[in-house]
Amino acid sequence: MMRRGEAGDDTVEIKEHPRQANTPVGSPPHRSQLQNQSVFKNWKPWIVPLFVVVNIAVFIAVMYVNDCHTNSGSCVVPSLGRFSFQPLKENPLLGPSSSTLEKMGALDVNRVVHEHQSWRLISCIWLHAGVFHLLANMLSLLFIGIRLEQEFGFLRIGLVYVISGFGGSLLSALFIQAGISVGASGALFGLLGGMLSELITNWTIYANKFAALLTLLCIIVVNLAVGILPHVDNFAHIGGFLSGFFLGFVLLIRPQFKWINQKRCPPGYIAPQAQSKHKTYQYALWVISLIVLITGFTLGLVALFRGVNVNNKCSWCHYLSCVPTSLWSCKSQQVYCQSTELGGQLELTCLSNGKSNMYDLSNNDSSKVQLLCAQLCS
């Protein structure tokens, strides 16, 4: 008989049937030897703290490149020198300018599709828009990720984090094709999705199953609900969550108890026989999830690089990212730019904030110019 009190409790009680009198000579282990045996390895977390350090280091590097003290007239906390923050009306999160984030690898659909910079689907998850954005995501990563890495190890949790971040970027690029996007939120929601599927596929090892499920569902629903506010990329959250959910069935699977008993049975005791390491429903979920992941990522990438605007295929999907109310509007503010052709380059000046930039355009397609204008004015 085995019982596991909660997700992080790796101690179980093992009771087996003793051998008969005609079994080989040998004293059976004392009862205390059958209790509190460690069944699942307790990993020492290091990849999640490393991810936190990398995100902080990248943010410092972005602020160094941003150099507000030199490039802008007025900065927040000017005593920090080149690490000072952009004016609050430009970036209320205490961070760099949008042009710096774009230069450092922010998700820009135009560059991904037309300039073949697909690496931005990964690089954007290591960038953050400001100090508040960075702190919120890193605290969440430590709170969620440490516990998961202790249970499943660095390789599986690292894969869930990175692949979920990629899935969030992919869904965001399919629906939000103007402006830039940064942040680790998609990867974090992937860890939440992995926690949910891990609870489902390892259902039998939890003592308080429904309490754990209800608690986790409440956390997920609340976090996704926040995403319907304006200026929050909920498509990255949804894409990361779905990726992590299906990855959990593939990577975060536990062996069944009979198989563990058979492998861990002390000398002098007979363990119940296990036909296979995993249960039938675990194998079924593993196969289905792997198929869904491969199909989803393949179709998403094909649609992205063909320039498909998924909003034209789904008239209601935009409500998943923002629901208009009497308190706010979800409509993007119309932006206007002044354009000047200088040789083979196009200079755009945003009329709302006065920012200017030069672009190399082989053909001045109006939709591409409007997209660049929106990014410049964001």
mmCIF file of C-alpha atoms in Angstrom:
data_model
loop_
_atom_site.group_PDB
_atom_site.id
_atom_site.type_symbol
_atom_site.label_atom_id
_atom_site.label_comp_id
_atom_site.label_asym_id
_atom_site.label_seq_id
_atom_site.Cartn_x
_atom_site.Cartn_y
_atom_site.Cartn_z
ATOM 1 C CA MET A 1 0.000 0.000 0.000
ATOM 2 C CA MET A 2 1.351 3.421 -0.910
ATOM 3 C CA ARG A 3 0.305 6.941 -0.244
ATOM 4 C CA ARG A 4 1.826 10.187 -1.352
ATOM 5 C CA GLY A 5 0.635 13.188 0.585
ATOM 6 C CA GLU A 6 1.411 15.945 -1.919
ATOM 7 C CA ALA A 7 3.284 16.677 -5.119
ATOM 8 C CA GLY A 8 6.650 17.282 -3.467
ATOM 9 C CA ASP A 9 6.524 14.461 -0.865
ATOM 10 C CA ASP A 10 8.714 11.691 -2.237
ATOM 11 C CA THR A 11 8.281 9.378 0.785
ATOM 12 C CA VAL A 12 5.919 6.458 0.534
ATOM 13 C CA GLU A 13 5.134 3.464 2.699
ATOM 14 C CA ILE A 14 5.783 0.058 1.162
ATOM 15 C CA LYS A 15 4.243 -3.106 2.603
ATOM 16 C CA GLU A 16 4.840 -6.455 0.936
ATOM 17 C CA HIS A 17 3.816 -10.067 1.570
ATOM 18 C CA PRO A 18 6.538 -12.030 3.457
ATOM 19 C CA ARG A 19 7.897 -15.228 1.966
ATOM 20 C CA GLN A 20 6.753 -18.609 3.215
ATOM 21 C CA ALA A 21 8.796 -20.791 5.544
ATOM 22 C CA ASN A 22 10.454 -22.647 2.679
ATOM 23 C CA THR A 23 11.976 -19.549 1.204
ATOM 24 C CA PRO A 24 15.752 -19.067 1.253
ATOM 25 C CA VAL A 25 17.246 -18.575 4.677
ATOM 26 C CA GLY A 26 17.619 -14.964 5.710
ATOM 27 C CA SER A 27 16.146 -12.665 8.262
ATOM 28 C CA PRO A 28 13.412 -10.434 6.800
ATOM 29 C CA PRO A 29 13.975 -6.694 7.214
ATOM 30 C CA HIS A 30 12.594 -4.934 10.236
ATOM 31 C CA ARG A 31 9.284 -3.127 9.751
ATOM 32 C CA SER A 32 11.004 0.227 10.067
ATOM 33 C CA GLN A 33 13.051 -0.651 6.999
ATOM 34 C CA LEU A 34 9.837 -0.860 4.950
ATOM 35 C CA GLN A 35 8.750 2.670 5.760
ATOM 36 C CA ASN A 36 9.911 6.040 4.517
ATOM 37 C CA GLN A 37 11.822 4.637 1.578
ATOM 38 C CA SER A 38 12.606 7.151 -1.126
ATOM 39 C CA VAL A 39 10.882 5.995 -4.296
ATOM 40 C CA PHE A 40 11.362 9.001 -6.552
ATOM 41 C CA LYS A 41 14.710 10.746 -6.794
ATOM 42 C CA ASN A 42 14.790 14.190 -5.213
ATOM 43 C CA TRP A 43 16.770 16.375 -7.619
ATOM 44 C CA LYS A 44 18.837 19.332 -6.553
ATOM 45 C CA PRO A 45 17.521 22.284 -8.606
ATOM 46 C CA TRP A 46 19.990 24.323 -10.605
ATOM 47 C CA ILE A 47 18.484 24.927 -14.057
ATOM 48 C CA VAL A 48 15.656 27.133 -12.750
ATOM 49 C CA PRO A 49 18.032 29.360 -10.723
ATOM 50 C CA LEU A 50 20.256 29.483 -13.822
ATOM 51 C CA PHE A 51 17.287 30.632 -15.932
ATOM 52 C CA VAL A 52 16.651 33.407 -13.389
ATOM 53 C CA VAL A 53 20.296 34.518 -13.518
ATOM 54 C CA VAL A 54 20.269 34.485 -17.338
ATOM 55 C CA ASN A 55 17.098 36.595 -17.508
ATOM 56 C CA ILE A 56 18.555 39.155 -15.084
ATOM 57 C CA ALA A 57 21.877 39.235 -16.955
ATOM 58 C CA VAL A 58 20.085 39.743 -20.281
ATOM 59 C CA PHE A 59 18.051 42.604 -18.821
ATOM 60 C CA ILE A 60 21.238 44.285 -17.568
ATOM 61 C CA ALA A 61 22.796 43.872 -21.019
ATOM 62 C CA VAL A 62 19.699 45.373 -22.662
ATOM 63 C CA MET A 63 19.824 48.381 -20.336
ATOM 64 C CA TYR A 64 23.526 48.833 -21.142
ATOM 65 C CA VAL A 65 22.763 48.851 -24.874
ATOM 66 C CA ASN A 66 19.748 51.124 -24.348
ATOM 67 C CA ASP A 67 21.920 53.867 -22.770
ATOM 68 C CA CYS A 68 19.064 56.251 -21.985
ATOM 69 C CA HIS A 69 21.493 58.736 -20.451
ATOM 70 C CA THR A 70 23.028 59.336 -23.898
ATOM 71 C CA ASN A 71 20.128 58.730 -26.276
ATOM 72 C CA SER A 72 17.191 60.386 -24.478
ATOM 73 C CA GLY A 73 16.605 63.842 -23.103
ATOM 74 C CA SER A 74 15.111 62.850 -19.739
ATOM 75 C CA CYS A 75 15.513 59.507 -17.958
ATOM 76 C CA VAL A 76 14.216 57.918 -14.787
ATOM 77 C CA VAL A 77 16.922 57.604 -12.083
ATOM 78 C CA PRO A 78 19.574 59.434 -14.140
ATOM 79 C CA SER A 79 22.183 58.692 -11.458
ATOM 80 C CA LEU A 80 22.388 55.155 -12.906
ATOM 81 C CA GLY A 81 24.091 56.574 -15.977
ATOM 82 C CA ARG A 82 23.673 54.435 -19.067
ATOM 83 C CA PHE A 83 21.566 52.006 -16.996
ATOM 84 C CA SER A 84 18.911 54.653 -16.307
ATOM 85 C CA PHE A 85 15.347 53.951 -17.464
ATOM 86 C CA GLN A 86 13.351 55.439 -20.299
ATOM 87 C CA PRO A 87 10.788 58.166 -19.399
ATOM 88 C CA LEU A 88 7.694 56.740 -17.697
ATOM 89 C CA LYS A 89 5.347 57.959 -20.439
ATOM 90 C CA GLU A 90 7.363 55.832 -22.874
ATOM 91 C CA ASN A 91 7.887 52.802 -20.606
ATOM 92 C CA PRO A 92 6.005 52.770 -17.271
ATOM 93 C CA LEU A 93 7.580 49.401 -16.346
ATOM 94 C CA LEU A 94 11.017 50.980 -15.735
ATOM 95 C CA GLY A 95 12.898 49.579 -18.681
ATOM 96 C CA PRO A 96 14.419 50.225 -22.114
ATOM 97 C CA SER A 97 12.883 51.613 -25.277
ATOM 98 C CA SER A 98 10.946 49.417 -27.679
ATOM 99 C CA SER A 99 13.583 50.017 -30.367
ATOM 100 C CA THR A 100 16.274 48.593 -28.076
ATOM 101 C CA LEU A 101 14.159 45.540 -27.310
ATOM 102 C CA GLU A 102 13.608 45.035 -31.030
ATOM 103 C CA LYS A 103 17.347 45.303 -31.648
ATOM 104 C CA MET A 104 18.085 42.754 -28.912
ATOM 105 C CA GLY A 105 15.679 40.074 -30.191
ATOM 106 C CA ALA A 106 12.073 40.939 -29.377
ATOM 107 C CA LEU A 107 9.373 39.058 -31.283
ATOM 108 C CA ASP A 108 8.698 41.037 -34.442
ATOM 109 C CA VAL A 109 6.493 39.157 -36.907
ATOM 110 C CA ASN A 110 7.655 41.216 -39.859
ATOM 111 C CA ARG A 111 11.295 40.335 -39.214
ATOM 112 C CA VAL A 112 10.468 36.685 -38.531
ATOM 113 C CA VAL A 113 8.479 36.229 -41.742
ATOM 114 C CA HIS A 114 10.088 38.600 -44.229
ATOM 115 C CA GLU A 115 13.678 38.725 -42.937
ATOM 116 C CA HIS A 116 13.867 35.051 -41.865
ATOM 117 C CA GLN A 117 14.760 35.863 -38.264
ATOM 118 C CA SER A 118 12.967 32.888 -36.778
ATOM 119 C CA TRP A 119 15.372 32.878 -33.807
ATOM 120 C CA ARG A 120 13.262 35.709 -32.382
ATOM 121 C CA LEU A 121 10.623 33.116 -31.431
ATOM 122 C CA ILE A 122 13.116 31.917 -28.792
ATOM 123 C CA SER A 123 15.132 35.055 -27.992
ATOM 124 C CA CYS A 124 12.031 37.045 -27.004
ATOM 125 C CA ILE A 125 11.340 34.800 -23.987
ATOM 126 C CA TRP A 126 14.606 35.963 -22.373
ATOM 127 C CA LEU A 127 13.788 39.670 -22.730
ATOM 128 C CA HIS A 128 11.655 41.795 -20.407
ATOM 129 C CA ALA A 129 10.077 45.203 -20.860
ATOM 130 C CA GLY A 130 11.070 46.547 -17.448
ATOM 131 C CA VAL A 131 12.011 45.932 -13.828
ATOM 132 C CA PHE A 132 8.414 45.249 -12.741
ATOM 133 C CA HIS A 133 7.924 42.819 -15.627
ATOM 134 C CA LEU A 134 11.182 41.018 -14.782
ATOM 135 C CA LEU A 135 10.474 40.760 -11.046
ATOM 136 C CA ALA A 136 6.958 39.381 -11.529
ATOM 137 C CA ASN A 137 8.120 36.689 -13.956
ATOM 138 C CA MET A 138 11.239 35.658 -12.023
ATOM 139 C CA LEU A 139 9.393 35.333 -8.706
ATOM 140 C CA SER A 140 6.791 33.167 -10.458
ATOM 141 C CA LEU A 141 9.535 31.078 -12.067
ATOM 142 C CA LEU A 142 11.194 30.425 -8.702
ATOM 143 C CA PHE A 143 7.883 29.610 -7.015
ATOM 144 C CA ILE A 144 6.729 27.168 -9.705
ATOM 145 C CA GLY A 145 9.951 25.927 -11.251
ATOM 146 C CA ILE A 146 11.984 24.971 -8.167
ATOM 147 C CA ARG A 147 9.357 22.509 -6.956
ATOM 148 C CA LEU A 148 8.978 20.918 -10.390
ATOM 149 C CA GLU A 149 12.730 20.583 -10.900
ATOM 150 C CA GLN A 150 13.105 18.924 -7.498
ATOM 151 C CA GLU A 151 10.625 16.279 -8.624
ATOM 152 C CA PHE A 152 11.501 15.776 -12.296
ATOM 153 C CA GLY A 153 15.052 17.043 -12.780
ATOM 154 C CA PHE A 154 16.691 19.748 -14.824
ATOM 155 C CA LEU A 155 16.398 18.151 -18.282
ATOM 156 C CA ARG A 156 12.643 17.619 -18.349
ATOM 157 C CA ILE A 157 11.759 20.929 -16.701
ATOM 158 C CA GLY A 158 14.238 22.799 -18.884
ATOM 159 C CA LEU A 159 12.632 21.308 -21.994
ATOM 160 C CA VAL A 160 9.119 22.149 -20.798
ATOM 161 C CA TYR A 161 10.178 25.750 -20.104
ATOM 162 C CA VAL A 162 11.923 26.411 -23.426
ATOM 163 C CA ILE A 163 9.473 24.539 -25.685
ATOM 164 C CA SER A 164 6.478 26.155 -23.961
ATOM 165 C CA GLY A 165 8.065 29.573 -24.423
ATOM 166 C CA PHE A 166 8.465 28.791 -28.115
ATOM 167 C CA GLY A 167 4.815 27.655 -28.315
ATOM 168 C CA GLY A 168 3.657 30.883 -26.676
ATOM 169 C CA SER A 169 5.711 32.970 -29.110
ATOM 170 C CA LEU A 170 4.334 31.021 -32.068
ATOM 171 C CA LEU A 171 0.672 31.513 -31.129
ATOM 172 C CA SER A 172 1.313 35.173 -30.334
ATOM 173 C CA ALA A 173 2.940 35.700 -33.752
ATOM 174 C CA LEU A 174 -0.050 34.114 -35.498
ATOM 175 C CA PHE A 175 -2.583 36.438 -33.867
ATOM 176 C CA ILE A 176 -0.728 39.637 -32.916
ATOM 177 C CA GLN A 177 1.119 40.738 -36.022
ATOM 178 C CA ALA A 178 1.743 44.395 -35.128
ATOM 179 C CA GLY A 179 4.179 45.639 -32.518
ATOM 180 C CA ILE A 180 6.751 43.650 -30.582
ATOM 181 C CA SER A 181 6.421 41.106 -27.794
ATOM 182 C CA VAL A 182 8.822 40.084 -25.003
ATOM 183 C CA GLY A 183 8.682 38.125 -21.765
ATOM 184 C CA ALA A 184 8.864 34.685 -20.177
ATOM 185 C CA SER A 185 5.117 34.491 -19.500
ATOM 186 C CA GLY A 186 4.508 31.817 -22.142
ATOM 187 C CA ALA A 187 7.217 29.602 -20.617
ATOM 188 C CA LEU A 188 5.801 30.152 -17.113
ATOM 189 C CA PHE A 189 2.307 29.197 -18.248
ATOM 190 C CA GLY A 190 3.893 26.118 -19.795
ATOM 191 C CA LEU A 191 5.067 25.078 -16.329
ATOM 192 C CA LEU A 192 1.513 25.566 -15.025
ATOM 193 C CA GLY A 193 0.178 23.467 -17.889
ATOM 194 C CA GLY A 194 2.767 20.806 -17.125
ATOM 195 C CA MET A 195 1.681 20.759 -13.481
ATOM 196 C CA LEU A 196 -1.917 20.136 -14.548
ATOM 197 C CA SER A 197 -1.122 17.283 -16.933
ATOM 198 C CA GLU A 198 1.296 15.797 -14.389
ATOM 199 C CA LEU A 199 -1.533 15.703 -11.857
ATOM 200 C CA ILE A 200 -3.796 13.974 -14.374
ATOM 201 C CA THR A 201 -1.333 11.385 -15.664
ATOM 202 C CA ASN A 202 0.021 10.584 -12.172
ATOM 203 C CA TRP A 203 -3.436 10.706 -10.598
ATOM 204 C CA THR A 204 -3.063 7.595 -8.431
ATOM 205 C CA ILE A 205 -0.094 8.886 -6.374
ATOM 206 C CA TYR A 206 -1.947 11.882 -4.930
ATOM 207 C CA ALA A 207 -3.766 11.556 -1.617
ATOM 208 C CA ASN A 208 -5.933 14.687 -1.887
ATOM 209 C CA LYS A 209 -6.568 14.461 -5.602
ATOM 210 C CA PHE A 210 -9.555 16.761 -6.013
ATOM 211 C CA ALA A 211 -8.224 19.412 -3.629
ATOM 212 C CA ALA A 212 -4.952 19.549 -5.595
ATOM 213 C CA LEU A 213 -6.819 19.683 -8.912
ATOM 214 C CA LEU A 214 -9.204 22.438 -7.759
ATOM 215 C CA THR A 215 -6.376 24.561 -6.360
ATOM 216 C CA LEU A 216 -4.325 24.289 -9.530
ATOM 217 C CA LEU A 217 -7.311 25.029 -11.785
ATOM 218 C CA CYS A 218 -8.129 28.172 -9.766
ATOM 219 C CA ILE A 219 -4.549 29.429 -10.150
ATOM 220 C CA ILE A 220 -4.616 28.792 -13.904
ATOM 221 C CA VAL A 221 -8.038 30.402 -14.449
ATOM 222 C CA VAL A 222 -7.097 33.529 -12.473
ATOM 223 C CA ASN A 223 -3.845 33.974 -14.399
ATOM 224 C CA LEU A 224 -5.519 33.481 -17.778
ATOM 225 C CA ALA A 225 -8.293 35.887 -16.772
ATOM 226 C CA VAL A 226 -5.718 38.621 -16.175
ATOM 227 C CA GLY A 227 -4.720 38.172 -19.806
ATOM 228 C CA ILE A 228 -8.011 39.546 -21.105
ATOM 229 C CA LEU A 229 -6.945 43.014 -19.950
ATOM 230 C CA PRO A 230 -5.632 45.358 -22.657
ATOM 231 C CA HIS A 231 -1.894 45.486 -23.409
ATOM 232 C CA VAL A 232 -1.397 41.897 -22.132
ATOM 233 C CA ASP A 233 -0.422 39.237 -24.673
ATOM 234 C CA ASN A 234 -2.777 36.459 -23.606
ATOM 235 C CA PHE A 235 -2.083 34.497 -26.792
ATOM 236 C CA ALA A 236 1.457 33.888 -25.513
ATOM 237 C CA HIS A 237 -0.050 32.695 -22.222
ATOM 238 C CA ILE A 238 -2.487 30.343 -23.965
ATOM 239 C CA GLY A 239 0.125 29.007 -26.389
ATOM 240 C CA GLY A 240 2.599 28.380 -23.573
ATOM 241 C CA PHE A 241 -0.044 26.737 -21.385
ATOM 242 C CA LEU A 242 -1.226 24.362 -24.126
ATOM 243 C CA SER A 243 2.355 23.457 -25.035
ATOM 244 C CA GLY A 244 3.242 22.732 -21.418
ATOM 245 C CA PHE A 245 0.005 20.807 -20.865
ATOM 246 C CA PHE A 246 0.710 18.334 -23.653
ATOM 247 C CA LEU A 247 4.430 18.216 -22.832
ATOM 248 C CA GLY A 248 3.516 17.173 -19.299
ATOM 249 C CA PHE A 249 1.905 13.980 -20.591
ATOM 250 C CA VAL A 250 5.085 13.227 -22.554
ATOM 251 C CA LEU A 251 7.841 14.268 -20.125
ATOM 252 C CA LEU A 252 6.369 14.284 -16.604
ATOM 253 C CA ILE A 253 5.066 10.716 -16.443
ATOM 254 C CA ARG A 254 5.571 8.512 -13.344
ATOM 255 C CA PRO A 255 5.796 4.681 -13.254
ATOM 256 C CA GLN A 256 2.943 2.763 -11.618
ATOM 257 C CA PHE A 257 3.224 1.586 -8.021
ATOM 258 C CA LYS A 258 3.378 -2.150 -8.720
ATOM 259 C CA TRP A 259 6.390 -1.640 -10.955
ATOM 260 C CA ILE A 260 8.107 0.447 -8.249
ATOM 261 C CA ASN A 261 7.356 -2.204 -5.599
ATOM 262 C CA GLN A 262 8.744 -4.906 -7.846
ATOM 263 C CA LYS A 263 12.000 -2.994 -8.381
ATOM 264 C CA ARG A 264 12.403 -1.784 -4.795
ATOM 265 C CA CYS A 265 11.261 -4.841 -2.878
ATOM 266 C CA PRO A 266 13.695 -5.669 -0.008
ATOM 267 C CA PRO A 267 15.232 -9.169 0.216
ATOM 268 C CA GLY A 268 12.921 -11.673 1.867
ATOM 269 C CA TYR A 269 9.686 -10.116 0.605
ATOM 270 C CA ILE A 270 7.560 -10.760 -2.482
ATOM 271 C CA ALA A 271 6.338 -7.780 -4.479
ATOM 272 C CA PRO A 272 3.187 -7.811 -6.609
ATOM 273 C CA GLN A 273 3.980 -8.384 -10.259
ATOM 274 C CA ALA A 274 3.684 -5.480 -12.704
ATOM 275 C CA GLN A 275 3.117 -6.176 -16.377
ATOM 276 C CA SER A 276 4.502 -2.813 -17.522
ATOM 277 C CA LYS A 277 6.206 0.262 -16.147
ATOM 278 C CA HIS A 278 3.278 2.563 -16.985
ATOM 279 C CA LYS A 279 -0.478 2.164 -17.082
ATOM 280 C CA THR A 280 -2.441 1.914 -20.311
ATOM 281 C CA TYR A 281 -3.996 5.364 -20.012
ATOM 282 C CA GLN A 282 -0.522 6.873 -19.496
ATOM 283 C CA TYR A 283 0.705 5.326 -22.739
ATOM 284 C CA ALA A 284 -2.433 6.544 -24.543
ATOM 285 C CA LEU A 285 -2.004 10.122 -23.264
ATOM 286 C CA TRP A 286 1.693 10.011 -24.194
ATOM 287 C CA VAL A 287 0.972 9.050 -27.816
ATOM 288 C CA ILE A 288 -1.941 11.466 -28.265
ATOM 289 C CA SER A 289 -0.025 14.394 -26.749
ATOM 290 C CA LEU A 290 3.066 13.775 -28.877
ATOM 291 C CA ILE A 291 0.926 13.719 -32.030
ATOM 292 C CA VAL A 292 -0.864 16.931 -31.003
ATOM 293 C CA LEU A 293 2.434 18.706 -30.275
ATOM 294 C CA ILE A 294 4.099 17.732 -33.556
ATOM 295 C CA THR A 295 0.983 18.566 -35.580
ATOM 296 C CA GLY A 296 0.349 21.860 -33.805
ATOM 297 C CA PHE A 297 3.902 23.171 -34.109
ATOM 298 C CA THR A 298 4.150 22.089 -37.754
ATOM 299 C CA LEU A 299 0.868 23.719 -38.805
ATOM 300 C CA GLY A 300 1.656 26.848 -36.790
ATOM 301 C CA LEU A 301 5.080 27.325 -38.371
ATOM 302 C CA VAL A 302 3.733 26.705 -41.882
ATOM 303 C CA ALA A 303 0.960 29.264 -41.346
ATOM 304 C CA LEU A 304 3.388 31.805 -39.871
ATOM 305 C CA PHE A 305 5.957 31.643 -42.680
ATOM 306 C CA ARG A 306 3.211 31.766 -45.294
ATOM 307 C CA GLY A 307 2.081 35.050 -43.788
ATOM 308 C CA VAL A 308 -1.351 33.771 -42.718
ATOM 309 C CA ASN A 309 -3.283 36.165 -40.469
ATOM 310 C CA VAL A 310 -5.222 33.754 -38.260
ATOM 311 C CA ASN A 311 -7.557 36.553 -37.163
ATOM 312 C CA ASN A 312 -9.113 36.376 -40.633
ATOM 313 C CA LYS A 313 -9.910 32.691 -40.043
ATOM 314 C CA CYS A 314 -11.335 33.183 -36.546
ATOM 315 C CA SER A 315 -13.513 36.264 -36.062
ATOM 316 C CA TRP A 316 -13.944 35.795 -32.288
ATOM 317 C CA CYS A 317 -10.442 34.714 -31.277
ATOM 318 C CA HIS A 318 -9.342 38.258 -30.457
ATOM 319 C CA TYR A 319 -11.574 38.083 -27.371
ATOM 320 C CA LEU A 320 -9.164 35.524 -25.924
ATOM 321 C CA SER A 321 -6.589 38.285 -25.504
ATOM 322 C CA CYS A 322 -8.759 41.290 -24.700
ATOM 323 C CA VAL A 323 -12.432 41.671 -23.779
ATOM 324 C CA PRO A 324 -13.721 45.259 -24.224
ATOM 325 C CA THR A 325 -15.680 46.787 -21.341
ATOM 326 C CA SER A 326 -16.942 50.212 -20.332
ATOM 327 C CA LEU A 327 -13.621 50.749 -18.526
ATOM 328 C CA TRP A 328 -11.292 50.086 -21.453
ATOM 329 C CA SER A 329 -11.181 49.559 -25.182
ATOM 330 C CA CYS A 330 -9.361 46.785 -27.023
ATOM 331 C CA LYS A 331 -9.022 48.698 -30.261
ATOM 332 C CA SER A 332 -5.492 49.615 -31.136
ATOM 333 C CA GLN A 333 -4.899 53.332 -31.134
ATOM 334 C CA GLN A 334 -4.412 54.648 -34.666
ATOM 335 C CA VAL A 335 -0.850 55.776 -35.246
ATOM 336 C CA TYR A 336 0.508 58.143 -37.839
ATOM 337 C CA CYS A 337 4.038 58.510 -39.184
ATOM 338 C CA GLN A 338 5.755 60.907 -41.561
ATOM 339 C CA SER A 339 7.822 59.063 -44.172
ATOM 340 C CA THR A 340 10.786 60.332 -46.180
ATOM 341 C CA GLU A 341 12.712 58.382 -48.819
ATOM 342 C CA LEU A 342 16.461 58.902 -48.661
ATOM 343 C CA GLY A 343 18.266 56.918 -51.356
ATOM 344 C CA GLY A 344 17.419 53.259 -50.833
ATOM 345 C CA GLN A 345 16.148 53.843 -47.278
ATOM 346 C CA LEU A 346 12.897 54.971 -45.721
ATOM 347 C CA GLU A 347 12.894 57.311 -42.740
ATOM 348 C CA LEU A 348 9.813 57.134 -40.530
ATOM 349 C CA THR A 349 8.956 59.657 -37.820
ATOM 350 C CA CYS A 350 6.170 58.898 -35.358
ATOM 351 C CA LEU A 351 3.995 61.977 -34.966
ATOM 352 C CA SER A 352 2.805 61.017 -31.481
ATOM 353 C CA ASN A 353 6.184 60.584 -29.762
ATOM 354 C CA GLY A 354 8.636 62.147 -32.239
ATOM 355 C CA LYS A 355 10.785 59.004 -32.576
ATOM 356 C CA SER A 356 12.518 58.413 -35.907
ATOM 357 C CA ASN A 357 14.233 55.457 -37.503
ATOM 358 C CA MET A 358 15.696 54.398 -40.823
ATOM 359 C CA TYR A 359 14.573 51.216 -42.605
ATOM 360 C CA ASP A 360 15.898 49.306 -45.586
ATOM 361 C CA LEU A 361 12.886 48.367 -47.708
ATOM 362 C CA SER A 362 13.143 46.747 -51.097
ATOM 363 C CA ASN A 363 9.532 47.682 -51.840
ATOM 364 C CA ASN A 364 7.526 50.164 -49.815
ATOM 365 C CA ASP A 365 4.522 47.947 -49.228
ATOM 366 C CA SER A 366 1.901 50.023 -47.407
ATOM 367 C CA SER A 367 1.057 47.248 -44.919
ATOM 368 C CA LYS A 368 4.717 46.829 -43.993
ATOM 369 C CA VAL A 369 5.150 50.591 -43.580
ATOM 370 C CA GLN A 370 2.075 50.732 -41.316
ATOM 371 C CA LEU A 371 3.471 47.860 -39.255
ATOM 372 C CA LEU A 372 6.810 49.628 -38.846
ATOM 373 C CA CYS A 373 4.972 52.797 -37.900
ATOM 374 C CA ALA A 374 3.007 50.949 -35.203
ATOM 375 C CA GLN A 375 6.238 49.534 -33.776
ATOM 376 C CA LEU A 376 7.898 52.941 -33.799
ATOM 377 C CA CYS A 377 4.993 54.553 -31.973
ATOM 378 C CA SER A 378 4.548 51.735 -29.405
#
